[in-house]
PDB file of C-alpha atoms in Angstrom:
ATOM      1  CA  ALA A   1      70.826 -55.451-145.254  1.00  0.00           C
ATOM      2  CA  GLN A   2      71.288 -56.137-141.594  1.00  0.00           C
ATOM      3  CA  SER A   3      74.662 -56.209-139.869  1.00  0.00           C
ATOM      4  CA  VAL A   4      76.104 -56.439-136.386  1.00  0.00           C
ATOM      5  CA  THR A   5      79.273 -54.955-134.931  1.00  0.00           C
ATOM      6  CA  GLN A   6      80.882 -56.126-131.730  1.00  0.00           C
ATOM      7  CA  PRO A   7      83.664 -53.596-131.159  1.00  0.00           C
ATOM      8  CA  ASP A   8      85.537 -55.578-128.516  1.00  0.00           C
ATOM      9  CA  ILE A   9      87.352 -58.660-129.738  1.00  0.00           C
ATOM     10  CA  HIS A  10      88.612 -59.703-126.326  1.00  0.00           C
ATOM     11  CA  ILE A  11      87.737 -58.622-122.794  1.00  0.00           C
ATOM     12  CA  THR A  12      89.458 -59.726-119.596  1.00  0.00           C
ATOM     13  CA  VAL A  13      87.592 -59.279-116.345  1.00  0.00           C
ATOM     14  CA  SER A  14      88.260 -60.293-112.756  1.00  0.00           C
ATOM     15  CA  GLU A  15      85.956 -62.768-111.092  1.00  0.00           C
ATOM     16  CA  GLY A  16      83.262 -60.876-109.208  1.00  0.00           C
ATOM     17  CA  ALA A  17      83.638 -57.768-111.325  1.00  0.00           C
ATOM     18  CA  SER A  18      80.970 -56.456-113.650  1.00  0.00           C
ATOM     19  CA  LEU A  19      80.939 -57.168-117.362  1.00  0.00           C
ATOM     20  CA  GLU A  20      79.548 -55.217-120.287  1.00  0.00           C
ATOM     21  CA  LEU A  21      79.735 -56.382-123.893  1.00  0.00           C
ATOM     22  CA  ARG A  22      78.879 -53.968-126.658  1.00  0.00           C
ATOM     23  CA  CYS A  23      76.748 -54.633-129.693  1.00  0.00           C
ATOM     24  CA  ASN A  24      75.715 -52.218-132.431  1.00  0.00           C
ATOM     25  CA  TYR A  25      73.430 -53.183-135.269  1.00  0.00           C
ATOM     26  CA  SER A  26      72.353 -51.824-138.594  1.00  0.00           C
ATOM     27  CA  TYR A  27      68.792 -52.454-139.704  1.00  0.00           C
ATOM     28  CA  GLY A  28      66.047 -50.409-141.288  1.00  0.00           C
ATOM     29  CA  ALA A  29      63.518 -50.944-138.533  1.00  0.00           C
ATOM     30  CA  THR A  30      63.544 -52.502-135.095  1.00  0.00           C
ATOM     31  CA  PRO A  31      64.926 -56.015-135.526  1.00  0.00           C
ATOM     32  CA  TYR A  32      64.803 -58.994-133.279  1.00  0.00           C
ATOM     33  CA  LEU A  33      67.982 -59.022-131.188  1.00  0.00           C
ATOM     34  CA  PHE A  34      69.752 -61.898-129.502  1.00  0.00           C
ATOM     35  CA  TRP A  35      72.783 -62.691-127.401  1.00  0.00           C
ATOM     36  CA  TYR A  36      74.312 -66.160-127.600  1.00  0.00           C
ATOM     37  CA  VAL A  37      77.175 -67.738-125.686  1.00  0.00           C
ATOM     38  CA  GLN A  38      79.519 -70.380-127.059  1.00  0.00           C
ATOM     39  CA  SER A  39      81.882 -72.386-124.887  1.00  0.00           C
ATOM     40  CA  PRO A  40      84.866 -74.127-126.509  1.00  0.00           C
ATOM     41  CA  GLY A  41      83.732 -77.034-128.656  1.00  0.00           C
ATOM     42  CA  GLN A  42      80.086 -76.289-128.021  1.00  0.00           C
ATOM     43  CA  GLY A  43      77.183 -74.972-130.022  1.00  0.00           C
ATOM     44  CA  LEU A  44      75.431 -71.709-129.307  1.00  0.00           C
ATOM     45  CA  GLN A  45      73.239 -71.191-126.271  1.00  0.00           C
ATOM     46  CA  LEU A  46      70.700 -68.383-126.184  1.00  0.00           C
ATOM     47  CA  LEU A  47      71.226 -65.996-123.271  1.00  0.00           C
ATOM     48  CA  LEU A  48      68.389 -63.597-124.013  1.00  0.00           C
ATOM     49  CA  LYS A  49      66.321 -62.051-126.766  1.00  0.00           C
ATOM     50  CA  TYR A  50      64.505 -58.825-127.514  1.00  0.00           C
ATOM     51  CA  PHE A  51      61.436 -58.660-129.704  1.00  0.00           C
ATOM     52  CA  SER A  52      59.550 -55.596-128.478  1.00  0.00           C
ATOM     53  CA  GLY A  53      58.316 -53.914-125.331  1.00  0.00           C
ATOM     54  CA  ASP A  54      60.455 -53.371-122.255  1.00  0.00           C
ATOM     55  CA  THR A  55      63.903 -52.354-123.422  1.00  0.00           C
ATOM     56  CA  LEU A  56      65.652 -54.031-120.485  1.00  0.00           C
ATOM     57  CA  VAL A  57      65.692 -57.770-121.035  1.00  0.00           C
ATOM     58  CA  GLN A  58      66.571 -60.392-118.458  1.00  0.00           C
ATOM     59  CA  GLY A  59      68.196 -63.620-119.517  1.00  0.00           C
ATOM     60  CA  ILE A  60      69.684 -66.759-118.108  1.00  0.00           C
ATOM     61  CA  LYS A  61      72.797 -67.008-115.930  1.00  0.00           C
ATOM     62  CA  GLY A  62      72.232 -63.533-114.489  1.00  0.00           C
ATOM     63  CA  PHE A  63      72.702 -61.667-117.769  1.00  0.00           C
ATOM     64  CA  GLU A  64      70.661 -58.711-118.921  1.00  0.00           C
ATOM     65  CA  ALA A  65      70.700 -56.511-122.018  1.00  0.00           C
ATOM     66  CA  GLU A  66      69.334 -53.107-122.834  1.00  0.00           C
ATOM     67  CA  PHE A  67      67.959 -52.105-126.220  1.00  0.00           C
ATOM     68  CA  LYS A  68      68.629 -48.483-127.113  1.00  0.00           C
ATOM     69  CA  ARG A  69      66.948 -47.544-130.349  1.00  0.00           C
ATOM     70  CA  SER A  70      68.596 -44.122-130.564  1.00  0.00           C
ATOM     71  CA  GLN A  71      72.039 -45.718-130.421  1.00  0.00           C
ATOM     72  CA  SER A  72      71.194 -48.879-132.377  1.00  0.00           C
ATOM     73  CA  SER A  73      72.729 -50.813-129.530  1.00  0.00           C
ATOM     74  CA  PHE A  74      71.951 -53.927-127.534  1.00  0.00           C
ATOM     75  CA  ASN A  75      74.651 -54.200-124.863  1.00  0.00           C
ATOM     76  CA  LEU A  76      74.944 -57.217-122.610  1.00  0.00           C
ATOM     77  CA  ARG A  77      75.705 -56.869-118.908  1.00  0.00           C
ATOM     78  CA  LYS A  78      76.340 -58.994-115.862  1.00  0.00           C
ATOM     79  CA  PRO A  79      76.832 -57.466-112.413  1.00  0.00           C
ATOM     80  CA  SER A  80      79.218 -60.096-111.062  1.00  0.00           C
ATOM     81  CA  VAL A  81      81.154 -62.460-113.310  1.00  0.00           C
ATOM     82  CA  HIS A  82      81.875 -66.075-112.409  1.00  0.00           C
ATOM     83  CA  TRP A  83      84.805 -68.101-113.773  1.00  0.00           C
ATOM     84  CA  SER A  84      82.298 -70.215-115.705  1.00  0.00           C
ATOM     85  CA  ASP A  85      81.326 -67.139-117.763  1.00  0.00           C
ATOM     86  CA  ALA A  86      84.584 -67.408-119.711  1.00  0.00           C
ATOM     87  CA  ALA A  87      83.397 -68.052-123.255  1.00  0.00           C
ATOM     88  CA  GLU A  88      82.715 -66.361-126.566  1.00  0.00           C
ATOM     89  CA  TYR A  89      79.666 -64.154-126.821  1.00  0.00           C
ATOM     90  CA  PHE A  90      77.797 -63.356-129.996  1.00  0.00           C
ATOM     91  CA  CYS A  91      75.236 -60.683-130.688  1.00  0.00           C
ATOM     92  CA  ALA A  92      72.786 -61.443-133.484  1.00  0.00           C
ATOM     93  CA  VAL A  93      70.085 -59.560-135.334  1.00  0.00           C
ATOM     94  CA  GLY A  94      67.223 -60.850-137.426  1.00  0.00           C
ATOM     95  CA  PRO A  95      64.251 -59.452-139.295  1.00  0.00           C
ATOM     96  CA  PRO A  96      61.183 -59.523-137.077  1.00  0.00           C
ATOM     97  CA  GLY A  97      59.762 -63.009-137.035  1.00  0.00           C
ATOM     98  CA  ASP A  98      62.548 -64.449-139.160  1.00  0.00           C
ATOM     99  CA  TYR A  99      65.302 -66.800-138.154  1.00  0.00           C
ATOM    100  CA  LYS A 100      67.842 -65.782-140.776  1.00  0.00           C
ATOM    101  CA  LEU A 101      70.159 -64.288-138.237  1.00  0.00           C
ATOM    102  CA  SER A 102      73.204 -62.125-138.817  1.00  0.00           C
ATOM    103  CA  PHE A 103      75.880 -62.537-136.169  1.00  0.00           C
ATOM    104  CA  GLY A 104      78.644 -60.280-135.002  1.00  0.00           C
ATOM    105  CA  ALA A 105      82.236 -61.506-134.972  1.00  0.00           C
ATOM    106  CA  GLY A 106      82.043 -62.259-131.281  1.00  0.00           C
ATOM    107  CA  THR A 107      83.732 -61.115-128.077  1.00  0.00           C
ATOM    108  CA  THR A 108      85.943 -63.517-126.156  1.00  0.00           C
ATOM    109  CA  VAL A 109      85.653 -63.125-122.401  1.00  0.00           C
ATOM    110  CA  THR A 110      88.480 -64.246-120.146  1.00  0.00           C
ATOM    111  CA  VAL A 111      87.879 -64.356-116.390  1.00  0.00           C
ATOM    112  CA  ARG A 112      90.874 -64.060-114.110  1.00  0.00           C
ATOM    113  CA  ALA A 113      90.876 -65.197-110.512  1.00  0.00           C
TER     114      ALA A 113
ATOM    115  CA  ASP B   1      64.215 -84.615-124.653  1.00  0.00           C
ATOM    116  CA  ALA B   2      67.257 -84.788-126.898  1.00  0.00           C
ATOM    117  CA  GLY B   3      68.556 -81.558-128.312  1.00  0.00           C
ATOM    118  CA  VAL B   4      69.651 -80.915-131.863  1.00  0.00           C
ATOM    119  CA  THR B   5      72.105 -83.575-132.923  1.00  0.00           C
ATOM    120  CA  GLN B   6      74.651 -83.369-135.713  1.00  0.00           C
ATOM    121  CA  SER B   7      76.894 -85.929-137.326  1.00  0.00           C
ATOM    122  CA  PRO B   8      79.702 -86.440-137.735  1.00  0.00           C
ATOM    123  CA  THR B   9      81.412 -84.447-135.001  1.00  0.00           C
ATOM    124  CA  HIS B  10      84.606 -83.993-136.943  1.00  0.00           C
ATOM    125  CA  LEU B  11      85.487 -84.566-140.565  1.00  0.00           C
ATOM    126  CA  ILE B  12      88.635 -84.224-142.635  1.00  0.00           C
ATOM    127  CA  LYS B  13      88.330 -83.966-146.397  1.00  0.00           C
ATOM    128  CA  THR B  14      90.606 -83.148-149.312  1.00  0.00           C
ATOM    129  CA  ARG B  15      90.131 -80.273-151.721  1.00  0.00           C
ATOM    130  CA  GLY B  16      87.759 -81.164-154.536  1.00  0.00           C
ATOM    131  CA  GLN B  17      85.902 -83.807-152.553  1.00  0.00           C
ATOM    132  CA  HIS B  18      82.261 -83.784-151.572  1.00  0.00           C
ATOM    133  CA  VAL B  19      80.871 -83.807-148.018  1.00  0.00           C
ATOM    134  CA  THR B  20      77.482 -84.479-146.438  1.00  0.00           C
ATOM    135  CA  LEU B  21      76.641 -83.215-142.978  1.00  0.00           C
ATOM    136  CA  ARG B  22      73.569 -84.358-141.083  1.00  0.00           C
ATOM    137  CA  CYS B  23      71.262 -82.759-138.575  1.00  0.00           C
ATOM    138  CA  SER B  24      68.382 -84.082-136.503  1.00  0.00           C
ATOM    139  CA  PRO B  25      66.165 -81.374-135.043  1.00  0.00           C
ATOM    140  CA  ILE B  26      64.453 -81.426-131.711  1.00  0.00           C
ATOM    141  CA  SER B  27      61.385 -83.636-131.810  1.00  0.00           C
ATOM    142  CA  GLY B  28      58.429 -81.656-133.123  1.00  0.00           C
ATOM    143  CA  HIS B  29      60.527 -78.919-134.701  1.00  0.00           C
ATOM    144  CA  LYS B  30      59.785 -78.401-138.364  1.00  0.00           C
ATOM    145  CA  SER B  31      62.336 -75.746-139.279  1.00  0.00           C
ATOM    146  CA  VAL B  32      66.053 -76.340-139.716  1.00  0.00           C
ATOM    147  CA  SER B  33      68.675 -73.725-140.472  1.00  0.00           C
ATOM    148  CA  TRP B  34      72.336 -74.171-141.345  1.00  0.00           C
ATOM    149  CA  TYR B  35      75.164 -71.803-140.440  1.00  0.00           C
ATOM    150  CA  GLN B  36      78.876 -71.751-141.249  1.00  0.00           C
ATOM    151  CA  GLN B  37      81.250 -70.500-138.574  1.00  0.00           C
ATOM    152  CA  VAL B  38      84.786 -69.872-139.761  1.00  0.00           C
ATOM    153  CA  LEU B  39      87.384 -69.751-137.000  1.00  0.00           C
ATOM    154  CA  GLY B  40      87.421 -66.356-135.343  1.00  0.00           C
ATOM    155  CA  GLN B  41      84.155 -65.220-136.891  1.00  0.00           C
ATOM    156  CA  GLY B  42      80.478 -65.342-136.076  1.00  0.00           C
ATOM    157  CA  PRO B  43      78.149 -67.835-137.733  1.00  0.00           C
ATOM    158  CA  GLN B  44      76.913 -67.027-141.237  1.00  0.00           C
ATOM    159  CA  PHE B  45      73.485 -68.090-142.421  1.00  0.00           C
ATOM    160  CA  ILE B  46      73.513 -70.666-145.235  1.00  0.00           C
ATOM    161  CA  PHE B  47      70.030 -72.180-145.557  1.00  0.00           C
ATOM    162  CA  GLN B  48      66.672 -72.411-143.872  1.00  0.00           C
ATOM    163  CA  TYR B  49      64.229 -75.247-144.495  1.00  0.00           C
ATOM    164  CA  TYR B  50      60.675 -75.594-143.312  1.00  0.00           C
ATOM    165  CA  GLU B  51      58.319 -78.445-144.080  1.00  0.00           C
ATOM    166  CA  LYS B  52      60.859 -79.821-146.543  1.00  0.00           C
ATOM    167  CA  GLU B  53      61.029 -76.643-148.599  1.00  0.00           C
ATOM    168  CA  GLU B  54      63.853 -74.137-148.847  1.00  0.00           C
ATOM    169  CA  ARG B  55      62.668 -70.905-147.277  1.00  0.00           C
ATOM    170  CA  GLY B  56      65.867 -68.912-147.268  1.00  0.00           C
ATOM    171  CA  ARG B  57      69.378 -68.933-148.621  1.00  0.00           C
ATOM    172  CA  GLY B  58      72.403 -66.915-147.617  1.00  0.00           C
ATOM    173  CA  ASN B  59      75.220 -65.647-149.803  1.00  0.00           C
ATOM    174  CA  PHE B  60      76.872 -68.973-150.542  1.00  0.00           C
ATOM    175  CA  PRO B  61      77.849 -70.508-153.907  1.00  0.00           C
ATOM    176  CA  ASP B  62      75.860 -73.231-155.612  1.00  0.00           C
ATOM    177  CA  ARG B  63      78.365 -75.774-154.358  1.00  0.00           C
ATOM    178  CA  PHE B  64      76.331 -75.653-151.168  1.00  0.00           C
ATOM    179  CA  SER B  65      72.992 -77.423-151.174  1.00  0.00           C
ATOM    180  CA  ALA B  66      70.674 -78.880-148.585  1.00  0.00           C
ATOM    181  CA  ARG B  67      67.492 -80.798-148.180  1.00  0.00           C
ATOM    182  CA  GLN B  68      65.014 -81.693-145.485  1.00  0.00           C
ATOM    183  CA  PHE B  69      63.426 -85.078-145.135  1.00  0.00           C
ATOM    184  CA  PRO B  70      59.857 -86.050-144.143  1.00  0.00           C
ATOM    185  CA  ASN B  71      61.042 -86.641-140.563  1.00  0.00           C
ATOM    186  CA  TYR B  72      62.404 -83.045-140.610  1.00  0.00           C
ATOM    187  CA  SER B  73      66.034 -84.106-140.404  1.00  0.00           C
ATOM    188  CA  SER B  74      68.319 -82.332-142.817  1.00  0.00           C
ATOM    189  CA  GLU B  75      71.477 -82.757-144.839  1.00  0.00           C
ATOM    190  CA  LEU B  76      73.932 -80.113-145.949  1.00  0.00           C
ATOM    191  CA  ASN B  77      75.996 -81.001-148.995  1.00  0.00           C
ATOM    192  CA  VAL B  78      79.099 -79.226-150.165  1.00  0.00           C
ATOM    193  CA  ASN B  79      80.687 -80.113-153.516  1.00  0.00           C
ATOM    194  CA  ALA B  80      84.174 -79.379-154.841  1.00  0.00           C
ATOM    195  CA  LEU B  81      85.518 -78.523-151.415  1.00  0.00           C
ATOM    196  CA  LEU B  82      87.874 -75.582-151.040  1.00  0.00           C
ATOM    197  CA  LEU B  83      90.300 -74.852-148.236  1.00  0.00           C
ATOM    198  CA  GLY B  84      88.059 -71.941-147.291  1.00  0.00           C
ATOM    199  CA  ASP B  85      85.198 -74.307-146.547  1.00  0.00           C
ATOM    200  CA  SER B  86      87.008 -75.382-143.388  1.00  0.00           C
ATOM    201  CA  ALA B  87      84.678 -74.308-140.602  1.00  0.00           C
ATOM    202  CA  LEU B  88      82.274 -75.357-137.892  1.00  0.00           C
ATOM    203  CA  TYR B  89      78.883 -76.068-139.459  1.00  0.00           C
ATOM    204  CA  LEU B  90      76.005 -75.436-137.119  1.00  0.00           C
ATOM    205  CA  CYS B  91      72.453 -76.639-137.429  1.00  0.00           C
ATOM    206  CA  ALA B  92      69.588 -74.959-135.601  1.00  0.00           C
ATOM    207  CA  SER B  93      65.982 -76.031-135.260  1.00  0.00           C
ATOM    208  CA  SER B  94      62.775 -74.296-134.309  1.00  0.00           C
ATOM    209  CA  PHE B  95      59.131 -75.213-134.198  1.00  0.00           C
ATOM    210  CA  LEU B  96      57.989 -72.478-136.503  1.00  0.00           C
ATOM    211  CA  LEU B  97      59.328 -70.978-139.698  1.00  0.00           C
ATOM    212  CA  ALA B  98      59.226 -67.558-138.128  1.00  0.00           C
ATOM    213  CA  GLY B  99      57.980 -66.194-134.897  1.00  0.00           C
ATOM    214  CA  ARG B 100      59.016 -65.500-131.387  1.00  0.00           C
ATOM    215  CA  ASP B 101      60.196 -68.880-130.242  1.00  0.00           C
ATOM    216  CA  GLU B 102      63.808 -69.812-129.914  1.00  0.00           C
ATOM    217  CA  GLN B 103      66.198 -71.439-132.332  1.00  0.00           C
ATOM    218  CA  TYR B 104      68.128 -74.270-130.709  1.00  0.00           C
ATOM    219  CA  PHE B 105      71.633 -74.928-131.987  1.00  0.00           C
ATOM    220  CA  GLY B 106      73.422 -78.231-132.225  1.00  0.00           C
ATOM    221  CA  PRO B 107      77.078 -78.728-131.245  1.00  0.00           C
ATOM    222  CA  GLY B 108      78.215 -78.491-134.847  1.00  0.00           C
ATOM    223  CA  THR B 109      80.355 -80.479-137.259  1.00  0.00           C
ATOM    224  CA  ARG B 110      83.970 -79.413-137.537  1.00  0.00           C
ATOM    225  CA  LEU B 111      85.039 -79.739-141.179  1.00  0.00           C
ATOM    226  CA  THR B 112      88.706 -79.513-142.085  1.00  0.00           C
ATOM    227  CA  VAL B 113      89.650 -79.352-145.764  1.00  0.00           C
ATOM    228  CA  THR B 114      93.278 -80.134-146.580  1.00  0.00           C
TER     229      THR B 114
END
């Protein structure tokens, strides 16, 4: 069975500072990996996805993530955070080519001025 | 183009009642998935439908059922509601059953069971 762990429940970061959100997964092979963002009262928006190939993935809104097979990790990064990045972030894993995703519990990001 | 739409936006029900939630996928999308997101947790997969057939089911009791219509819209039904069914119910659509394209999520239906 697949599972996802997001070790950080809540992260506070200053505007302009860098951000890194951790994600560890459990899966028998290389899964499809995703990061989603959810603003209050909103649905989920896909930030980026990894299927295969280059382990550094670029997404929208200046986010990137790096797949590390040896660590079963898919951490999300942003070099300079904007106040609008305050939201909840979810890492998800799915069997290759399948949309039955398993999500982590999420990390809430607060941005302080 | 319109995104995934869900109705109603909010719903309050009493324990033991039945509820029907509706989802309209993006035009041209044939696959619809349903997720339950309990407050403070990540979404959990409930069902996936493609071309009107159930193609996947998560670990949910038989009180949960769904169907997909010829126009690819979908309904999620929950019988004998429990307090623990209170959650945000998300619908997601995609063009394919499986592949490398993206799932698009709707804004969700907030269900409160009292």
